[in-house]
Short mmCIF file of C-alpha atoms and ligand atoms in Angstrom, two decimals:
data_model
loop_
_atom_site.label_atom_id
_atom_site.label_comp_id
_atom_site.label_asym_id
_atom_site.label_seq_id
_atom_site.Cartn_x
_atom_site.Cartn_y
_atom_site.Cartn_z
CA MET A 89 -8.92 24.04 -23.73
CA THR A 90 -5.96 25.69 -22.06
CA PRO A 91 -4.54 24.24 -18.84
CA LEU A 92 -6.00 27.20 -16.97
CA ASP A 93 -9.46 26.48 -18.36
CA LEU A 94 -9.10 22.83 -17.37
CA ILE A 95 -8.06 23.73 -13.85
CA ALA A 96 -11.03 26.10 -13.52
CA LEU A 97 -13.31 23.31 -14.78
CA GLU A 98 -11.92 20.69 -12.46
CA LYS A 99 -12.10 23.05 -9.49
CA ARG A 100 -15.81 23.38 -10.22
CA HIS A 101 -16.48 19.64 -10.47
CA VAL A 102 -13.80 17.29 -9.10
CA TRP A 103 -13.86 16.32 -5.40
CA HIS A 104 -10.36 15.12 -4.50
CA PRO A 105 -9.49 12.27 -2.12
CA PHE A 106 -7.98 13.04 1.29
CA THR A 107 -8.13 16.75 0.40
CA GLN A 108 -9.59 19.75 2.22
CA MET A 109 -11.38 21.14 -0.79
CA ARG A 110 -11.43 24.69 0.55
CA ASP A 111 -7.63 24.63 0.46
CA TRP A 112 -7.71 23.01 -2.96
CA GLU A 113 -9.98 25.68 -4.40
CA ALA A 114 -7.61 28.36 -3.12
CA SER A 115 -4.55 26.51 -4.42
CA ASP A 116 -2.69 26.43 -7.69
CA PRO A 117 -3.18 22.79 -8.75
CA LEU A 118 -0.62 21.05 -10.91
CA LEU A 119 -2.02 19.49 -14.04
CA ILE A 120 0.09 16.55 -15.19
CA GLU A 121 0.25 16.08 -18.93
CA SER A 122 2.68 13.20 -19.32
CA GLY A 123 5.26 11.05 -17.61
CA ASP A 124 8.61 9.58 -18.56
CA GLY A 125 10.64 7.31 -16.31
CA ILE A 126 10.55 8.82 -12.85
CA MET A 127 9.55 12.28 -14.12
CA LEU A 128 6.13 13.90 -14.40
CA ARG A 129 5.59 16.70 -16.92
CA GLY A 130 3.27 19.49 -15.78
CA SER A 131 1.13 21.71 -18.01
CA ASP A 132 3.43 24.51 -16.81
CA GLY A 133 6.13 22.91 -18.97
CA ARG A 134 8.22 21.84 -15.97
CA ASP A 135 9.42 18.33 -15.09
CA TYR A 136 8.91 17.02 -11.57
CA TYR A 137 10.43 14.03 -9.80
CA ASP A 138 7.74 11.49 -8.94
CA ALA A 139 9.18 10.90 -5.47
CA ASN A 140 6.17 8.99 -4.15
CA SER A 141 5.66 6.82 -7.23
CA SER A 142 2.29 8.45 -7.95
CA MET A 143 0.94 7.33 -4.55
CA TRP A 144 3.21 4.26 -4.06
CA LEU A 145 2.19 2.68 -7.33
CA ASN A 146 4.82 3.11 -9.97
CA VAL A 147 7.52 0.47 -10.14
CA HIS A 148 9.47 0.53 -13.41
CA GLY A 149 8.86 4.15 -14.42
CA HIS A 150 6.22 5.92 -16.48
CA GLY A 151 5.92 5.24 -20.20
CA ARG A 152 7.66 1.87 -20.13
CA PRO A 153 7.30 0.62 -23.71
CA GLU A 154 6.88 -3.00 -22.56
CA ILE A 155 3.88 -2.16 -20.36
CA ASP A 156 2.38 0.34 -22.81
CA ASN A 157 2.64 -2.25 -25.61
CA ALA A 158 1.16 -5.06 -23.55
CA ILE A 159 -1.89 -2.87 -22.86
CA ARG A 160 -2.16 -1.89 -26.55
CA VAL A 161 -1.93 -5.50 -27.73
CA GLN A 162 -4.70 -6.50 -25.34
CA LEU A 163 -6.74 -3.45 -26.34
CA ASP A 164 -6.73 -4.67 -29.93
CA LYS A 165 -8.41 -7.86 -28.71
CA ILE A 166 -10.86 -6.70 -26.02
CA ALA A 167 -10.80 -4.16 -23.20
CA GLN A 168 -13.01 -5.83 -20.61
CA VAL A 169 -14.21 -9.35 -19.89
CA THR A 170 -16.17 -10.12 -16.76
CA LEU A 171 -14.94 -12.91 -14.51
CA LEU A 172 -18.55 -13.59 -13.51
CA GLY A 173 -19.25 -16.59 -15.70
CA LEU A 174 -16.45 -15.97 -18.24
CA THR A 175 -12.68 -15.93 -18.27
CA HIS A 176 -9.79 -14.69 -20.39
CA GLU A 177 -6.15 -15.34 -21.21
CA PRO A 178 -4.43 -12.56 -19.19
CA ALA A 179 -6.34 -13.53 -16.01
CA ALA A 180 -5.35 -17.18 -16.37
CA LEU A 181 -1.71 -16.35 -17.07
CA LEU A 182 -1.46 -13.76 -14.31
CA ALA A 183 -3.06 -15.96 -11.66
CA ALA A 184 -0.61 -18.75 -12.47
CA ARG A 185 2.29 -16.31 -12.43
CA LEU A 186 1.30 -14.85 -9.06
CA ALA A 187 0.92 -18.32 -7.59
CA GLU A 188 4.44 -19.08 -8.82
CA ILE A 189 6.11 -16.05 -7.22
CA ALA A 190 4.02 -15.83 -4.05
CA PRO A 191 5.05 -17.55 -0.81
CA GLU A 192 4.62 -21.31 -0.98
CA GLY A 193 1.07 -22.64 -1.03
CA LEU A 194 -0.78 -19.48 -2.10
CA SER A 195 -2.15 -20.98 -5.28
CA ARG A 196 -5.66 -19.47 -5.51
CA VAL A 197 -6.11 -15.94 -6.80
CA PHE A 198 -9.24 -13.79 -6.43
CA PHE A 199 -9.09 -10.64 -8.55
CA SER A 200 -10.60 -7.28 -7.63
CA ASP A 201 -9.59 -3.75 -8.54
CA ASN A 202 -7.98 -1.82 -5.68
CA GLY A 203 -6.15 -2.30 -2.43
CA SER A 204 -9.15 -1.77 -0.19
CA THR A 205 -11.14 -4.44 -2.01
CA ALA A 206 -8.20 -6.86 -1.87
CA VAL A 207 -8.42 -6.54 1.91
CA GLU A 208 -12.24 -6.68 2.00
CA VAL A 209 -12.06 -9.95 0.08
CA ALA A 210 -9.57 -11.46 2.53
CA LEU A 211 -11.65 -10.38 5.55
CA LYS A 212 -14.88 -11.76 4.11
CA MET A 213 -13.26 -15.00 2.93
CA ALA A 214 -11.74 -15.54 6.37
CA PHE A 215 -15.08 -14.93 8.09
CA GLN A 216 -16.97 -17.17 5.68
CA TYR A 217 -14.33 -19.89 5.91
CA TRP A 218 -15.04 -20.26 9.62
CA GLN A 219 -18.79 -20.32 8.93
CA HIS A 220 -18.21 -23.25 6.59
CA LYS A 221 -16.27 -24.93 9.38
CA GLY A 222 -19.33 -24.52 11.62
CA GLU A 223 -17.91 -21.67 13.68
CA SER A 224 -19.00 -18.08 14.03
CA ARG A 225 -15.99 -15.86 14.53
CA PRO A 226 -17.03 -12.21 14.51
CA ARG A 227 -13.71 -10.66 15.58
CA PHE A 228 -10.52 -9.64 13.80
CA VAL A 229 -7.24 -8.54 15.33
CA ALA A 230 -5.49 -5.56 13.79
CA LEU A 231 -2.62 -3.20 14.60
CA ASN A 232 -2.80 0.37 15.82
CA ASP A 233 -1.52 2.63 13.04
CA GLY A 234 -2.37 -0.01 10.44
CA TYR A 235 -3.97 1.16 7.22
CA HIS A 236 -5.85 -1.11 4.85
CA GLY A 237 -7.89 1.25 2.71
CA ASP A 238 -11.09 3.25 2.94
CA THR A 239 -14.00 0.89 2.34
CA ILE A 240 -15.92 0.09 5.51
CA GLY A 241 -14.42 -3.37 6.08
CA ALA A 242 -10.91 -2.07 5.55
CA VAL A 243 -11.68 0.88 7.83
CA SER A 244 -12.92 -1.52 10.53
CA VAL A 245 -9.41 -2.97 10.76
CA GLY A 246 -7.71 0.40 10.19
CA GLY A 247 -5.81 1.85 13.11
CA VAL A 248 -5.22 5.45 12.02
CA SER A 249 -7.91 7.29 14.00
CA LEU A 250 -7.35 10.61 12.24
CA PHE A 251 -8.48 9.01 8.98
CA HIS A 252 -11.27 6.79 10.23
CA GLY A 253 -12.42 7.78 13.72
CA ILE A 254 -15.56 9.47 12.45
CA PHE A 255 -16.88 6.22 10.93
CA LYS A 256 -16.57 4.22 14.15
CA PRO A 257 -20.33 3.66 14.62
CA LEU A 258 -20.45 1.90 11.25
CA LEU A 259 -17.62 -0.55 11.86
CA PHE A 260 -17.44 -4.25 12.80
CA THR A 261 -15.52 -5.61 15.75
CA ALA A 262 -11.76 -5.50 15.67
CA GLU A 263 -9.36 -5.81 18.57
CA PHE A 264 -6.41 -3.48 18.22
CA ILE A 265 -2.95 -4.16 19.56
CA PRO A 266 -0.12 -1.61 19.78
CA SER A 267 1.98 -1.05 16.70
CA PRO A 268 4.89 -3.54 16.90
CA ALA A 269 7.19 -0.70 15.85
CA LEU A 270 6.81 0.72 19.36
CA ALA A 271 7.93 -2.48 21.08
CA GLN A 272 11.50 -3.05 22.25
CA ASN A 273 11.66 -6.31 20.35
CA ALA A 274 9.61 -8.98 18.57
CA ALA A 275 8.97 -10.93 21.77
CA GLU A 276 7.36 -7.93 23.47
CA ALA A 277 5.17 -7.20 20.42
CA ALA A 278 4.23 -10.87 20.07
CA ALA A 279 3.18 -11.01 23.73
CA GLN A 280 0.70 -8.19 23.05
CA LEU A 281 -0.83 -10.24 20.26
CA GLU A 282 -0.90 -13.39 22.35
CA GLU A 283 -2.76 -11.60 25.12
CA VAL A 284 -5.64 -10.78 22.72
CA LEU A 285 -5.64 -14.25 21.16
CA ASP A 286 -5.93 -15.74 24.64
CA ARG A 287 -8.77 -13.38 25.55
CA TYR A 288 -11.08 -14.48 22.71
CA PRO A 289 -10.59 -18.20 22.09
CA GLY A 290 -12.67 -19.41 19.13
CA GLU A 291 -13.93 -15.90 18.32
CA ILE A 292 -11.21 -14.47 16.09
CA SER A 293 -11.38 -15.05 12.34
CA ALA A 294 -7.97 -13.61 11.47
CA VAL A 295 -5.12 -11.32 12.35
CA VAL A 296 -4.67 -8.66 9.66
CA MET A 297 -1.51 -6.60 9.25
CA GLU A 298 0.96 -4.96 6.91
CA PRO A 299 4.14 -7.05 7.18
CA ILE A 300 7.60 -5.54 7.88
CA VAL A 301 6.42 -1.91 7.73
CA GLN A 302 3.16 -0.09 8.44
CA MET A 303 3.26 2.38 5.63
CA ALA A 304 0.45 4.95 5.96
CA GLY A 305 0.74 4.83 9.76
CA GLY A 306 4.07 6.65 9.35
CA ILE A 307 6.60 4.18 7.82
CA LEU A 308 6.69 2.22 11.08
CA VAL A 309 9.23 -0.58 10.84
CA GLN A 310 8.62 -3.77 12.80
CA PRO A 311 11.28 -5.48 14.94
CA PRO A 312 13.01 -8.43 13.25
CA GLY A 313 11.42 -11.77 14.04
CA TYR A 314 7.91 -10.32 14.48
CA LEU A 315 6.35 -11.97 11.43
CA LYS A 316 7.67 -15.38 12.40
CA ALA A 317 6.31 -14.93 15.91
CA VAL A 318 2.90 -13.82 14.57
CA ARG A 319 2.70 -16.83 12.26
CA GLU A 320 3.58 -19.17 15.10
CA LEU A 321 0.96 -17.60 17.39
CA CYS A 322 -1.75 -17.75 14.72
CA ASP A 323 -0.98 -21.42 14.12
CA ARG A 324 -1.02 -22.20 17.83
CA HIS A 325 -4.36 -20.39 18.34
CA ASN A 326 -5.87 -21.68 15.10
CA VAL A 327 -6.43 -18.18 13.72
CA LEU A 328 -5.96 -17.14 10.08
CA LEU A 329 -3.32 -14.61 9.07
CA ILE A 330 -3.86 -11.88 6.46
CA PHE A 331 -0.88 -9.96 5.11
CA ASP A 332 -1.78 -6.72 3.40
CA GLU A 333 1.06 -6.22 0.92
CA VAL A 334 -0.80 -3.60 -1.09
CA ALA A 335 1.94 -1.08 -0.31
CA THR A 336 4.87 -3.37 0.49
CA GLY A 337 4.54 -5.77 -2.46
CA PHE A 338 6.45 -5.71 -5.73
CA GLY A 339 9.91 -4.86 -4.49
CA ARG A 340 9.09 -1.85 -2.32
CA THR A 341 10.89 -3.23 0.75
CA GLY A 342 13.69 -4.87 -1.25
CA THR A 343 12.17 -8.30 -1.87
CA MET A 344 9.26 -9.12 -4.18
CA PHE A 345 7.01 -9.45 -1.13
CA ALA A 346 7.94 -8.12 2.30
CA CYS A 347 6.97 -11.35 4.07
CA GLU A 348 9.77 -13.17 2.23
CA GLN A 349 12.21 -11.38 4.51
CA GLU A 350 11.11 -13.62 7.36
CA ASP A 351 10.21 -16.56 5.18
CA VAL A 352 6.62 -16.45 6.41
CA ALA A 353 3.56 -17.34 4.34
CA PRO A 354 0.18 -15.89 5.36
CA ASP A 355 -3.20 -17.52 4.73
CA PHE A 356 -4.19 -14.52 2.62
CA LEU A 357 -1.93 -12.18 0.68
CA CYS A 358 -3.48 -8.90 -0.51
CA LEU A 359 -1.90 -7.23 -3.54
CA ALA A 360 -2.66 -4.09 -5.57
CA LYS A 361 -0.78 -0.83 -6.30
CA GLY A 362 2.50 -2.05 -7.90
CA LEU A 363 0.84 -5.16 -9.32
CA THR A 364 0.35 -3.42 -12.67
CA GLY A 365 3.53 -1.39 -12.38
CA GLY A 366 1.25 1.46 -11.32
CA TYR A 367 -0.51 1.62 -14.71
CA MET A 368 -4.00 0.22 -14.17
CA PRO A 369 -6.35 -0.53 -11.27
CA LEU A 370 -6.07 -4.20 -10.33
CA ALA A 371 -5.89 -6.17 -7.11
CA ALA A 372 -5.51 -9.78 -6.10
CA THR A 373 -6.18 -11.73 -2.92
CA LEU A 374 -4.21 -14.96 -2.81
CA THR A 375 -4.99 -17.88 -0.56
CA HIS A 376 -4.23 -21.58 -0.25
CA GLU A 377 -6.16 -24.68 -1.25
CA GLY A 378 -7.33 -25.34 2.32
CA ILE A 379 -9.37 -22.12 2.31
CA TYR A 380 -10.55 -22.60 -1.28
CA GLU A 381 -11.77 -26.12 -0.67
CA ALA A 382 -13.93 -25.05 2.26
CA PHE A 383 -16.02 -23.05 -0.24
CA LEU A 384 -16.66 -26.04 -2.51
CA GLY A 385 -20.04 -27.74 -2.37
CA ASP A 386 -23.26 -28.42 -4.24
CA TYR A 387 -24.96 -25.35 -5.68
CA HIS A 388 -27.85 -25.55 -3.23
CA GLU A 389 -25.50 -25.61 -0.22
CA TRP A 390 -24.62 -22.00 -1.09
CA LYS A 391 -21.02 -22.14 0.04
CA THR A 392 -20.26 -19.75 -2.80
CA PHE A 393 -18.16 -16.67 -2.10
CA THR A 394 -20.78 -14.09 -3.00
CA HIS A 395 -18.50 -11.18 -3.67
CA GLY A 396 -17.22 -9.60 -6.89
CA HIS A 397 -16.40 -6.34 -8.61
CA SER A 398 -17.44 -5.52 -12.16
CA TYR A 399 -13.91 -4.71 -13.30
CA GLY A 400 -12.10 -7.31 -11.16
CA GLY A 401 -9.38 -8.98 -13.23
CA ASN A 402 -9.76 -6.53 -16.11
CA PRO A 403 -7.77 -7.88 -19.11
CA LEU A 404 -5.93 -4.61 -19.83
CA ALA A 405 -4.83 -4.45 -16.20
CA CYS A 406 -3.81 -8.14 -16.17
CA ALA A 407 -1.76 -7.53 -19.35
CA ALA A 408 -0.03 -4.60 -17.63
CA ALA A 409 0.67 -6.82 -14.61
CA LEU A 410 2.19 -9.57 -16.74
CA ALA A 411 4.46 -7.05 -18.47
CA THR A 412 5.42 -5.63 -15.06
CA LEU A 413 6.46 -9.09 -13.84
CA ASP A 414 8.38 -9.68 -17.09
CA ILE A 415 10.41 -6.53 -16.46
CA PHE A 416 11.24 -7.72 -12.93
CA GLU A 417 12.78 -10.81 -14.52
CA GLN A 418 14.35 -9.33 -17.65
CA ASP A 419 16.00 -6.41 -15.85
CA ASN A 420 16.83 -8.42 -12.75
CA VAL A 421 15.26 -5.56 -10.81
CA LEU A 422 15.42 -7.11 -7.34
CA ALA A 423 19.18 -7.69 -7.61
CA GLY A 424 19.69 -3.97 -8.14
CA LEU A 425 17.73 -2.87 -5.09
CA PRO A 426 20.21 -3.42 -2.20
CA ALA A 427 22.59 -0.79 -3.58
CA LYS A 428 19.74 1.73 -3.92
CA ILE A 429 18.44 0.97 -0.46
CA ALA A 430 21.90 1.44 1.03
CA HIS A 431 22.28 4.71 -0.86
CA ILE A 432 18.97 6.01 0.52
CA ARG A 433 20.05 4.97 4.02
CA GLU A 434 23.42 6.71 3.77
CA THR A 435 21.96 9.88 2.29
CA LEU A 436 19.18 10.10 4.86
CA GLU A 437 21.73 9.70 7.66
CA THR A 438 22.91 13.23 6.84
CA PHE A 439 19.37 14.55 7.47
CA ARG A 440 19.72 13.75 11.16
CA ASP A 441 21.81 16.92 11.55
CA LEU A 442 18.83 19.10 10.64
CA PRO A 443 17.41 20.65 13.84
CA HIS A 444 13.80 19.72 13.03
CA VAL A 445 14.38 16.14 11.91
CA ASN A 446 13.29 13.89 14.75
CA SER A 447 13.71 10.45 13.21
CA ILE A 448 14.37 8.66 9.95
CA ARG A 449 12.35 5.57 9.13
CA GLN A 450 13.18 3.24 6.27
CA ALA A 451 12.20 -0.14 4.92
CA GLY A 452 13.77 -0.70 1.54
CA LEU A 453 12.70 1.98 -0.90
CA ALA A 454 10.16 3.40 1.51
CA ALA A 455 11.37 6.14 3.80
CA GLY A 456 9.88 8.71 6.14
CA ILE A 457 11.51 11.83 7.55
CA ALA A 458 9.70 12.70 10.78
CA LEU A 459 9.79 16.36 11.78
CA ILE A 460 9.48 17.93 15.20
CA LYS A 461 8.92 21.53 16.22
CA ASP A 462 11.38 21.54 19.12
CA LYS A 463 13.67 18.57 19.43
CA ASP A 464 15.07 19.47 22.87
CA ALA A 465 11.68 20.14 24.43
CA GLY A 466 10.06 17.27 22.52
CA THR A 467 7.32 19.59 21.19
CA PRO A 468 5.57 18.15 18.14
CA TYR A 469 4.21 20.24 15.29
CA ALA A 470 0.50 20.95 15.71
CA LEU A 471 -1.99 20.05 12.99
CA GLU A 472 -2.47 23.76 12.28
CA ASP A 473 1.26 24.17 11.60
CA ALA A 474 0.63 22.06 8.48
CA ILE A 475 4.35 21.38 8.38
CA GLY A 476 4.07 18.38 6.07
CA PRO A 477 1.93 20.09 3.41
CA LYS A 478 4.13 23.20 3.54
CA ILE A 479 7.32 21.21 2.96
CA CYS A 480 5.73 19.23 0.14
CA ALA A 481 4.50 22.47 -1.45
CA ARG A 482 8.03 23.86 -1.29
CA ALA A 483 9.40 20.61 -2.75
CA ARG A 484 7.00 21.03 -5.66
CA GLU A 485 8.36 24.52 -6.31
CA LEU A 486 11.80 22.92 -6.35
CA GLY A 487 10.68 20.26 -8.84
CA LEU A 488 9.59 17.23 -6.80
CA ILE A 489 6.24 15.67 -5.95
CA THR A 490 5.62 13.80 -2.73
CA ARG A 491 3.00 13.74 0.06
CA PRO A 492 3.23 14.02 3.83
CA LEU A 493 1.83 11.71 6.46
CA GLY A 494 1.16 14.36 9.10
CA PRO A 495 4.60 15.70 10.06
CA ILE A 496 6.37 12.92 8.14
CA ILE A 497 7.71 13.54 4.65
CA THR A 498 7.53 10.33 2.63
CA PHE A 499 10.03 9.19 0.04
CA LEU A 500 8.99 6.17 -2.04
CA PRO A 501 10.60 6.56 -5.45
CA PRO A 502 9.92 4.19 -8.35
CA LEU A 503 12.27 1.19 -8.10
CA VAL A 504 13.79 2.20 -11.42
CA GLY A 505 15.30 5.42 -9.98
CA THR A 506 19.11 5.52 -10.18
CA ASN A 507 21.39 6.45 -7.29
CA GLU A 508 22.08 9.74 -9.00
CA GLN A 509 18.36 10.50 -9.21
CA ILE A 510 17.89 9.41 -5.60
CA THR A 511 20.60 11.87 -4.56
CA GLU A 512 18.93 14.68 -6.49
CA MET A 513 15.49 13.90 -5.08
CA LEU A 514 16.72 13.77 -1.49
CA GLU A 515 18.65 16.98 -2.03
CA ILE A 516 15.40 18.71 -3.00
CA ILE A 517 13.57 17.30 0.02
CA ARG A 518 16.38 18.43 2.29
CA GLN A 519 16.28 21.92 0.79
CA ALA A 520 12.50 22.07 1.21
CA ILE A 521 12.81 21.14 4.89
CA VAL A 522 15.47 23.82 5.44
CA ASP A 523 13.46 26.47 3.56
CA VAL A 524 10.24 25.84 5.49
CA THR A 525 11.68 25.27 8.97
CA GLY A 526 14.15 28.10 8.48
CA GLU A 527 17.15 26.02 9.59
N1 PLP B 135 -3.54 -1.40 2.11
C1 PLP B 135 -2.43 -0.67 2.27
C2 PLP B 135 -1.30 -1.22 3.07
C3 PLP B 135 -2.31 0.58 1.66
O1 PLP B 135 -1.21 1.31 1.83
C4 PLP B 135 -3.40 1.05 0.88
C5 PLP B 135 -3.33 2.36 0.21
O2 PLP B 135 -2.46 3.16 0.44
C6 PLP B 135 -4.54 0.25 0.75
C7 PLP B 135 -4.58 -0.98 1.38
C8 PLP B 135 -5.71 0.73 -0.04
O3 PLP B 135 -5.43 0.67 -1.40
P1 PLP B 135 -6.37 1.45 -2.43
O4 PLP B 135 -6.06 2.91 -2.23
O5 PLP B 135 -5.93 0.94 -3.78
O6 PLP B 135 -7.77 1.11 -2.11
#
């Protein structure tokens, strides 16, 4: 079949995520045929920069021989083994490896297969933990502008109303506090959390949040000291703490896990996306022995965690994850990140001169360029201006793929990108902004 035939076929049958399908049907979709390093090859024969790491997933580049080989080697043995009643070598090795690199104490690993389920698992484990302790705690605390995925539990603690408002009648109880990025400092943001913790003594199972930066909410960076303050408040109020590092994990913010930057360990750590280098669907929810032990008992007591996903801990995906972690070590990837992060910061500084750039947000190798219709008058772009999609469409014409978050253009390149490639990518984004805004 020709690429055109394939596109016609897919337009007839595929329903795309987060996509207005009427626009899609009228559009000229890009069919990706292959990838190499940080480049994607389209069926049009052109190469495109993968400037959002294929939706914040890719870490060491596409087509890494080490990851490809690890998957092939496992494929020669077996492609899938259920963790319901059986186990396998890559799951055992990966769980031990994650426990080794995670913040101290997080030694138990529950595998699932995507970021939303990693969060669902943490929420349900936290709730059930309190049940086992003889307490019913029906509430969670979450942040405005937080995003934890699209399954109903994850949506219940999601704070991006544009994505999830419609599902409100289906959701469980969560208390939302303002995004800490809006506070003057960590103390102010922590006081907002404390106020809610004080309001519902003995009713809150856990606080759930993305640490250091709320990614899908608009690359919202938290004030320094916030995580430490949150941990201290959770301890004082005897409430569990869930860190969703689905987007921030695996080097994205400059350290293996974002919470390391404040030396804070949560009670649950949710991982997905970069866990397999962006090659296979896999997720993990880590917790400590204190939680795990509360679920132990005689069979008839039914303290079992009755939750699981058919493909959770898939051996091919675990093999990809092990190879991804090997590359972190072999290539000393984390040591190379500060120079790249500084280069992104310096280059983005020059964007501030553009008349429609309102703010630049950055946490490590995650950046957002927020656009505004009229800076002097403070007039935002309206939804119907579709400024983000238009700029990303222009960037694609110029040879770069990324996605907007409303009026914010995101830049989350694979960690393997060089400074030279970063310069080229940001040059394209800058050009796309100028072309679409006209100045
Ligand atoms: N949590 C965070 C912080 C995310 O950014 C995302 C996805 O972007 C998710 C959870 C959901 O992950 P998935 O799309 O794999 O379900």
